[in-house]
C-alpha positions as a Python dict, from the first residue, in 0.01 Angstrom:
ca = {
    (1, 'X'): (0, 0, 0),
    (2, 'X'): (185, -346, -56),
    (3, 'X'): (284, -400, -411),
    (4, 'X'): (458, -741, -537),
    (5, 'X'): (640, -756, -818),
    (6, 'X'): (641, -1144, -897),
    (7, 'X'): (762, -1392, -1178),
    (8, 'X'): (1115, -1177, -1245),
    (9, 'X'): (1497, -1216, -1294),
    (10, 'X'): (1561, -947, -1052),
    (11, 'X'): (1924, -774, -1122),
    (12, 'X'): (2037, -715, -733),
    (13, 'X'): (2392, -573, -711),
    (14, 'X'): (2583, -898, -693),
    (15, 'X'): (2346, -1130, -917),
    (16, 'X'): (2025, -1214, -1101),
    (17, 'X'): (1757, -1364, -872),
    (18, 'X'): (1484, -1581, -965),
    (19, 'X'): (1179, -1412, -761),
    (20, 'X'): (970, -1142, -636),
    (21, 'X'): (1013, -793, -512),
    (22, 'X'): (791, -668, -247),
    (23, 'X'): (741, -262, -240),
    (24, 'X'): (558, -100, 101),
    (25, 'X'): (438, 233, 6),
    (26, 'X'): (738, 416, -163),
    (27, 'X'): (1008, 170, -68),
    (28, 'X'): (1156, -162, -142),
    (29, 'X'): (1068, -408, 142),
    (30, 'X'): (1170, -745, 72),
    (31, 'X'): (1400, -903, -238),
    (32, 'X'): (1312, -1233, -381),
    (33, 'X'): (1153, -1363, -110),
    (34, 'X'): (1082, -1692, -67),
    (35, 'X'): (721, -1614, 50),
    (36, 'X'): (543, -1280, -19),
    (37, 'X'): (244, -1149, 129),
    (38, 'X'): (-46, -1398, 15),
    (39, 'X'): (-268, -1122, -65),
    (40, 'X'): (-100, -787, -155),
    (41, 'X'): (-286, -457, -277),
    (42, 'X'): (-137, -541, -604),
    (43, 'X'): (35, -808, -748),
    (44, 'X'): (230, -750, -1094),
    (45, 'X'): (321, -1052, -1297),
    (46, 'X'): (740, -973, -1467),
    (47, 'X'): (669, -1267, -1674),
    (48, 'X'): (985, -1399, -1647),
    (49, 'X'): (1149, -1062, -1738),
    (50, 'X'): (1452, -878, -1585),
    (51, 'X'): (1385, -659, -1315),
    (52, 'X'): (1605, -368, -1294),
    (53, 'X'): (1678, -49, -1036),
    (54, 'X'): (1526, 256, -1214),
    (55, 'X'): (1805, 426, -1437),
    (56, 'X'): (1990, 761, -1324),
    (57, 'X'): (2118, 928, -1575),
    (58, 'X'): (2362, 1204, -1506),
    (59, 'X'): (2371, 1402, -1879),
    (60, 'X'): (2092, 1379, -2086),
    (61, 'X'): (2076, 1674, -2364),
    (62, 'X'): (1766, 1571, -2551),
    (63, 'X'): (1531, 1793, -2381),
    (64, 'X'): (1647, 2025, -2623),
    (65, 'X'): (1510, 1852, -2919),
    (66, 'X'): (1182, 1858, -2747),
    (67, 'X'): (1177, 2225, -2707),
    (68, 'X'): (1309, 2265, -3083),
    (69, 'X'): (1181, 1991, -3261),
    (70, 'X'): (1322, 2202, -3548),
    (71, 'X'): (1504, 2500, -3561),
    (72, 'X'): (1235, 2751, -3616),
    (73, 'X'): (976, 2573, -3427),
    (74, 'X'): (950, 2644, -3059),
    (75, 'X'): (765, 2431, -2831),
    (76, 'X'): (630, 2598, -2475),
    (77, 'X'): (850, 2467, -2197),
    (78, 'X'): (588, 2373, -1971),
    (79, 'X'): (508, 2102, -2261),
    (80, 'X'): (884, 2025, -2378),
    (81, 'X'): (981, 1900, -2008),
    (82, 'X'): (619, 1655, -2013),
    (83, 'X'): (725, 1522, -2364),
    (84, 'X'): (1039, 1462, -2224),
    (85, 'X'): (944, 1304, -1884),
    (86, 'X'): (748, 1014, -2118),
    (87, 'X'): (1057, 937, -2344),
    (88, 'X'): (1250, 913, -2006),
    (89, 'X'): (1005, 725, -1836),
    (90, 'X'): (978, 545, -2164),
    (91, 'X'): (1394, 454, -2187),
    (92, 'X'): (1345, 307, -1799),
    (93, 'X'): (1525, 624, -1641),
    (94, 'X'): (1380, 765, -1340),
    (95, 'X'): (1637, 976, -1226),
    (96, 'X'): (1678, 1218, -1480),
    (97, 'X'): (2018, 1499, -1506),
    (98, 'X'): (1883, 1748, -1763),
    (99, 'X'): (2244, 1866, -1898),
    (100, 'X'): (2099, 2250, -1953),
    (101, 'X'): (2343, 2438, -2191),
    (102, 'X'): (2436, 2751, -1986),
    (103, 'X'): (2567, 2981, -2346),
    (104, 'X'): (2511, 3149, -2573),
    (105, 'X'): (2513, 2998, -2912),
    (106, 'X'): (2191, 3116, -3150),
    (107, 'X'): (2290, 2911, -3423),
    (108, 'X'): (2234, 2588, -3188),
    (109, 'X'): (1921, 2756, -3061),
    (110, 'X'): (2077, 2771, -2684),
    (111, 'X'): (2045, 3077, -2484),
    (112, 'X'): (2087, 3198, -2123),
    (113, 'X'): (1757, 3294, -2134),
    (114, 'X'): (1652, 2946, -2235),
    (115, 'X'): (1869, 2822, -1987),
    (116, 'X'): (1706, 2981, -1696),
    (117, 'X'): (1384, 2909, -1829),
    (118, 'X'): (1441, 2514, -1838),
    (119, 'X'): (1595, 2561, -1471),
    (120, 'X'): (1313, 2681, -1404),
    (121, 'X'): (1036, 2422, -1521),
    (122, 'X'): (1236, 2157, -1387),
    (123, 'X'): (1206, 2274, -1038),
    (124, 'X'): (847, 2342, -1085),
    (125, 'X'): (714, 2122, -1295),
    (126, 'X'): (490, 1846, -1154),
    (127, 'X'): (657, 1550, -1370),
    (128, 'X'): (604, 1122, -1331),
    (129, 'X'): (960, 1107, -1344),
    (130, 'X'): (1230, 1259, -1109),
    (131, 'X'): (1423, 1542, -1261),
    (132, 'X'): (1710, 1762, -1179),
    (133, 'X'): (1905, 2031, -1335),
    (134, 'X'): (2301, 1947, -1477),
    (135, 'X'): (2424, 2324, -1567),
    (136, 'X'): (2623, 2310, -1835),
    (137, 'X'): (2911, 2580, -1789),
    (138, 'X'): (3085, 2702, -2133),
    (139, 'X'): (3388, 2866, -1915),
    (140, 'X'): (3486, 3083, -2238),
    (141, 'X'): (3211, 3256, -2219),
    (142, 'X'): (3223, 3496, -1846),
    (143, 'X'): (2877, 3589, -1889),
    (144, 'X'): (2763, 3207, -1903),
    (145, 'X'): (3025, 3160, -1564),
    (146, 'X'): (2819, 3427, -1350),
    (147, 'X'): (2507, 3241, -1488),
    (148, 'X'): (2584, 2902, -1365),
    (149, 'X'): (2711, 3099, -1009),
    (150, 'X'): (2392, 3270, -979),
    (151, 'X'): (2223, 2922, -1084),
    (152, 'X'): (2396, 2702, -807),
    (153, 'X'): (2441, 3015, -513),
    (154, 'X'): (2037, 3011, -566),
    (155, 'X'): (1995, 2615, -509),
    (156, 'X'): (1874, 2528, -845),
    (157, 'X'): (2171, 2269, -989),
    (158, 'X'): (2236, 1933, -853),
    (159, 'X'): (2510, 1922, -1141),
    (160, 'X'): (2754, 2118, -1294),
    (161, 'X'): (3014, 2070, -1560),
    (162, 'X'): (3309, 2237, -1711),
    (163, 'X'): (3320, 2292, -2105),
    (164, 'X'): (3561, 2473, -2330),
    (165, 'X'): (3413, 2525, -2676),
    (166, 'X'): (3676, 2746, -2757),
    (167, 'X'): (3922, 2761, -3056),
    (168, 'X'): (4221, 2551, -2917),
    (169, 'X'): (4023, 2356, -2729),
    (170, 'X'): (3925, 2009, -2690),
    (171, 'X'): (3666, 1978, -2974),
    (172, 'X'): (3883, 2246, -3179),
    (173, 'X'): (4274, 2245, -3270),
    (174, 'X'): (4258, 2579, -3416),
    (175, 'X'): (4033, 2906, -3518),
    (176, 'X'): (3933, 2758, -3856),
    (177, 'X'): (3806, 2431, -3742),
    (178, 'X'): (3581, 2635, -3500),
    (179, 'X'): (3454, 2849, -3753),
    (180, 'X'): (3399, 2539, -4001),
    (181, 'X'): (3177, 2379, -3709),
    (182, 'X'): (2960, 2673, -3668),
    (183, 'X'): (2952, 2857, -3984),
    (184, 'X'): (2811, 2437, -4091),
    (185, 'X'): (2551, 2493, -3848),
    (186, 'X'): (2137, 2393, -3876),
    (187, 'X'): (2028, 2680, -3635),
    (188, 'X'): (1711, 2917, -3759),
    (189, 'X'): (1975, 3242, -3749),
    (190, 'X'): (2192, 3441, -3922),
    (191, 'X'): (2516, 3526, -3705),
    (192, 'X'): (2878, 3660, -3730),
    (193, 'X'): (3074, 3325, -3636),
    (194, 'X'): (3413, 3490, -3690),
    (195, 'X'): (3253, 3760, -3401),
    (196, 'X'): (3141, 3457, -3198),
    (197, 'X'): (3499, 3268, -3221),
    (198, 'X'): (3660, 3573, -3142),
    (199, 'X'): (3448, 3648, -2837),
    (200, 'X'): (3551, 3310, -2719),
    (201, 'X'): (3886, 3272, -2749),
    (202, 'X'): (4085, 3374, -2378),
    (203, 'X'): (4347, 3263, -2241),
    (204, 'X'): (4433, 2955, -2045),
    (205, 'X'): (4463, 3166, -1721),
    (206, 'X'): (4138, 3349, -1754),
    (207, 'X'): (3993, 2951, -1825),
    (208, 'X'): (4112, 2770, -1570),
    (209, 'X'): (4010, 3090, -1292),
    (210, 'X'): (3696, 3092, -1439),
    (211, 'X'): (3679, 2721, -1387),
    (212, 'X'): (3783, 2803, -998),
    (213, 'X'): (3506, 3018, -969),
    (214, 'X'): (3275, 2786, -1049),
    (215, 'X'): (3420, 2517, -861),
    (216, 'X'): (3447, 2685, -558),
    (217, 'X'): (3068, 2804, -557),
    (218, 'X'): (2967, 2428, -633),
    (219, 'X'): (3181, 2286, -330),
    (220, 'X'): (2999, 2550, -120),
    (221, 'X'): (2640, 2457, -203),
    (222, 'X'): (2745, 2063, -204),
    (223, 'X'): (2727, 2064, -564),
    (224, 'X'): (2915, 1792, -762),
    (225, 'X'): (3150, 1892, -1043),
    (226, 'X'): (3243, 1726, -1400),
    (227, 'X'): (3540, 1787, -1605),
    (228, 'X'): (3400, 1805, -1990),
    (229, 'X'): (3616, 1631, -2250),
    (230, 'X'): (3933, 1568, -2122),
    (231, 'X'): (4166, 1502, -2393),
    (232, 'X'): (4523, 1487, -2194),
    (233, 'X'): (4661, 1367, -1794),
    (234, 'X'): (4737, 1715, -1765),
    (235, 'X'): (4453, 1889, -1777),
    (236, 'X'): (4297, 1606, -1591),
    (237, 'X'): (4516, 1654, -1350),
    (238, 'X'): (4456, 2042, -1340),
    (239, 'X'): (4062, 1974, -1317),
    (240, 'X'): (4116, 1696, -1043),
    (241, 'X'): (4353, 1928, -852),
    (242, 'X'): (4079, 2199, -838),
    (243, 'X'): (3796, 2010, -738),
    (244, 'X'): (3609, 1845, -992),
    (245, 'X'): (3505, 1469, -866),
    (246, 'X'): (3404, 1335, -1258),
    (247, 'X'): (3583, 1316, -1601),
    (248, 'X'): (3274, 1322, -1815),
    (249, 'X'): (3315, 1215, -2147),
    (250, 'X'): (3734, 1166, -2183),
    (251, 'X'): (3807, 1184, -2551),
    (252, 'X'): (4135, 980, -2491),
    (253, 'X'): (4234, 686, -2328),
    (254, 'X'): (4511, 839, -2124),
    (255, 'X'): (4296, 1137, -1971),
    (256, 'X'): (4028, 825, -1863),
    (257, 'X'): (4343, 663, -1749),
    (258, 'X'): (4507, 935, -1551),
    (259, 'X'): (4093, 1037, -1401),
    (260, 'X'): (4074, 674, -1263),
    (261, 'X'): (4437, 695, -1146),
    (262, 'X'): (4297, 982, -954),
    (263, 'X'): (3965, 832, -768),
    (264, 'X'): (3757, 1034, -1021),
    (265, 'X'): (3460, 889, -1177),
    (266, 'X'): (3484, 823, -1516),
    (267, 'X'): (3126, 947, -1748),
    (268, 'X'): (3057, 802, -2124),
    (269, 'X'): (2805, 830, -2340),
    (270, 'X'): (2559, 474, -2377),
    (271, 'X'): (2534, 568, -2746),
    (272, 'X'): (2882, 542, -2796),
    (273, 'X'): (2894, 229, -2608),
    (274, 'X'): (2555, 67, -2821),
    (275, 'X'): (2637, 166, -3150),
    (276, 'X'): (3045, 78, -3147),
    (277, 'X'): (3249, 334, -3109),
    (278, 'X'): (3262, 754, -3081),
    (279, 'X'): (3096, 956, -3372),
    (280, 'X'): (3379, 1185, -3324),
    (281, 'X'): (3669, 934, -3295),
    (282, 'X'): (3694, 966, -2986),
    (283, 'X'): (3776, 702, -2666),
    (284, 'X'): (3594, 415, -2755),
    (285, 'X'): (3343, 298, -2414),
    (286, 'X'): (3372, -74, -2496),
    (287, 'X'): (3747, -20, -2471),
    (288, 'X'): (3744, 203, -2172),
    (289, 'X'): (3546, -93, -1984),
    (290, 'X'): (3766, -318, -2133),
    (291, 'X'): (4071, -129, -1965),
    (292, 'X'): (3885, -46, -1644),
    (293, 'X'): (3817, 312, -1690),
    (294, 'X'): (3456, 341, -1764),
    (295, 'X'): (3243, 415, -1424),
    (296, 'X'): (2885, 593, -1544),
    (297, 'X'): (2720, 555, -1867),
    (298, 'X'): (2475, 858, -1936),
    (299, 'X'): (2224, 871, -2205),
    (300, 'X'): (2392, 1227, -2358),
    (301, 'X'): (2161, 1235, -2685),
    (302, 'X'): (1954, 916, -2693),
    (303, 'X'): (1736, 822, -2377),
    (304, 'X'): (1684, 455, -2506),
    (305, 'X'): (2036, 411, -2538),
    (306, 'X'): (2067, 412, -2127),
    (307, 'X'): (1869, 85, -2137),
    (308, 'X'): (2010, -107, -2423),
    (309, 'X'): (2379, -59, -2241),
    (310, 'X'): (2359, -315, -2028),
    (311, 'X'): (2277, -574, -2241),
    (312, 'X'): (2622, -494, -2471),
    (313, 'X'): (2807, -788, -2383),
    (314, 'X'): (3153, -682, -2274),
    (315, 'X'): (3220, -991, -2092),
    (316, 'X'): (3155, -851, -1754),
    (317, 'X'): (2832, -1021, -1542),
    (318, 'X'): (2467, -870, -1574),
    (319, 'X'): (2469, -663, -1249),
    (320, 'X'): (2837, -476, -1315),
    (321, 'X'): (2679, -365, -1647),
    (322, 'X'): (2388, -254, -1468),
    (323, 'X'): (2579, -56, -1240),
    (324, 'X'): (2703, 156, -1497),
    (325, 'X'): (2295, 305, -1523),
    (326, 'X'): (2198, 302, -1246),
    (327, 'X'): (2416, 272, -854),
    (328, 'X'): (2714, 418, -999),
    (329, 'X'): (2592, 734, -1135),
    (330, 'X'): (2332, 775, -806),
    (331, 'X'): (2652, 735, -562),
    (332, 'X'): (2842, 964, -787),
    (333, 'X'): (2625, 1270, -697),
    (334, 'X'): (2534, 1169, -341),
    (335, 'X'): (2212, 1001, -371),
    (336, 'X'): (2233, 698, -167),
    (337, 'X'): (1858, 587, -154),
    (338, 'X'): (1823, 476, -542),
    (339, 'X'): (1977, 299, -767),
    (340, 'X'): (1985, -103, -638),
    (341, 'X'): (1719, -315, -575),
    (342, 'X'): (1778, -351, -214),
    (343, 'X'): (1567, -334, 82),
    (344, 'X'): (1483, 28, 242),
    (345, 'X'): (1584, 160, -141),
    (346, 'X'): (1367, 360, -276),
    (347, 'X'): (1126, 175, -510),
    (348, 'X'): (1227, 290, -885),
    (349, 'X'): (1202, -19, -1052),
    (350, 'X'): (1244, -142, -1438),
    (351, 'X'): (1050, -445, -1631),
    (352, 'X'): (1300, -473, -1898),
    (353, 'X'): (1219, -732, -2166),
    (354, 'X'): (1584, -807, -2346),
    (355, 'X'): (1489, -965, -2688),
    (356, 'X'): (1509, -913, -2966),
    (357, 'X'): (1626, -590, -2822),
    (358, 'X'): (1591, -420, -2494),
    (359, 'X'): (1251, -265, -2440),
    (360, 'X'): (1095, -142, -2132),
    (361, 'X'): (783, -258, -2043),
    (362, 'X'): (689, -133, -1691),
    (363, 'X'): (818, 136, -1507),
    (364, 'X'): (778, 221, -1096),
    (365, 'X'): (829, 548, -927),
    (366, 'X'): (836, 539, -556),
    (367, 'X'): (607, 234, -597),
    (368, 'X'): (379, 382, -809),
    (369, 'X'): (351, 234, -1189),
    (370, 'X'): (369, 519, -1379),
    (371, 'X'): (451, 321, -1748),
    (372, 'X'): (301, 35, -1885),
    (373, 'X'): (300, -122, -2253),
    (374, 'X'): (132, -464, -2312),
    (375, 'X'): (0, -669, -2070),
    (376, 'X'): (-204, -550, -1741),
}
């Protein structure tokens, strides 16, 4: 089946092209051409609108809120993941990380068994959009470790990351502002937090062998590895040294630093980026791109935020911004055939209309439209 995308600014790696886009079956066959086929299966009209590769997003958390739209109310899995596959498809990303807590925290309504279960559906689950599971690894916790090993020995991660919610670590200077964060919490349970802390609180050794473990089962299976919330060079450094490939989220701008330094990739959040700054305090994205140090923007806990990105103006050309969402993040974990409107690419494609704010009007999947809003 030919399909021609025509009328569109079409965001190719080095510019913005006046033109068409033609798509043979699943794959991208000619860009802007100056004469596409006369009579295709289907011709879709851009309207004049930007054209963009589908997004990849390498963290996004907010299949959680689908399967607890509140704290007591739990939603079957089967129809959290298709809720979630519409808001995705909805935000233009079609390449979708699912960043799957792997711990055990009730009062946050996350669970091993939860975890497992959402591993699960995402494997199975006959979806629009294309989804894969990012294993989140809280490395204080050993029985959440032999989870994530059982997880990526079995084939079922394309993702895992590294996370210390620990007193002392990134997110917490000491016991008491550990306890304050969870005792504070909205979950639907009862719990002993000061249990909770205590169970989580090791020491750096047992961390960073834990971390190892991981790491070495990941590199095995051909599994990429993040680093969660770096805060100093050091520990970059430590992460780096034992394999992890991304800094995902840096909460300073000397870990980002001392990651690029190092040839790793560099993760933010889009939200951060869109609405100005950290909700935490933390690193600043405008500033990291600013300062070269900002590789992948990911979506974390707002899928339309991935699409509105872009258009930020940080004084860097259309197509570098695009990068961010889209190329970057799909070389980062190996997957070569997505990501830029190219020919032979595989034909996830984005009708993006940018005013009066960005808003996604059509979305392609392997050639096949699969999200529409306004005009046929």
């Amino acid at each position: 089946m030919t399909t021609v995308v025509a009328n569109a600014r079409i965001v190719t790696p080095t510019a913005v092209e006046r033109g068409s886009v033609v798509v043979e079956d699943d794959r991208i066959a000619a860009v802007a051409p100056d004469d596409p086929p006369a009579d295709p299966d289907r011709r879709v009209d851009a309207e004049g609108r930007y054209l963009l590769p589908g997004l990849v997003d390498l963290h996004g958390d907010d299949v959680e809120r689908h399967v607890f739209p509140r704290p007591e109310a739990r939603v079957p899995t089967a129809d959290a993941l298709a809720a979630c596959d519409r808001a995705t498809l909805a935000a233009g990303i079609t390449t979708k990380f699912h960043a799957v807590a792997f711990e055990e925290t009730p009062d946050e309504n996350r669970s091993l068994h939860l975890a497992r279960e959402l591993r699960d559906g995402i494997a199975d689950a006959d979806l629009l959009g294309r989804h894969r599971c990012h294993a989140r690894c809280e490395v204080s916790d050993g029985d959440c470790v032999d989870a994530v090993v059982r997880a990526v020995d079995a084939g079922d991660v394309s993702l895992v990351s590294l996370m210390n919610h620990a007193p002392g670590g990134a997110q917490f200077a000491d016991v008491d502002s550990f306890e304050r964060r969870y005792a504070d919490g909205s979950g639907a349970v009862d719990w002993d937090v000061e249990a909770f802390a205590a169970r989580r609180d090791c020491s750096e050794a047992v961390l960073r062998e834990r971390a190892r473990r991981v790491i070495a089962h990941a590199r095995a299976a051909g599994v990429p590895v993040a680093s969660h919330d770096d805060e100093d060079p050091a520990g970059v450094e430590r992460m780096h040294g034992d394999g992890a490939a991304i800094s995902e989220f840096p909460t300073t701008a000397a870990a980002a630093e001392r990651a690029a330094e190092l040839g790793m990739t560099t993760a933010m959040g889009a939200p951060n980026l869109v609405r100005g700054g950290s909700l935490w305090d933390n690193l600043d994205a405008a500033t990291a791109a600013a300062a070269g140090t900002l590789d992948v923007l990911c979506s974390d806990y707002r899928p339309e935020s991935l699409v509105a990105a872009p258009f930020v103006e940080t004084g860097e050309p259309l197509p570098e911004r695009v990068a961010r969402a889209t190329s970057a993040p799909a070389d980062t974990v190996g997957l070569d055939d997505r990501g830029r409107i190219e020919r032979g690419k595989l034909a996830d494609l984005v009708v993006v209309d940018p005013s009066p704010r960005p808003t996604v009007r059509r979305v392609f999947v392997g050639g096949r439209e699969v999200y529409r809003i306004g005009s046929r």
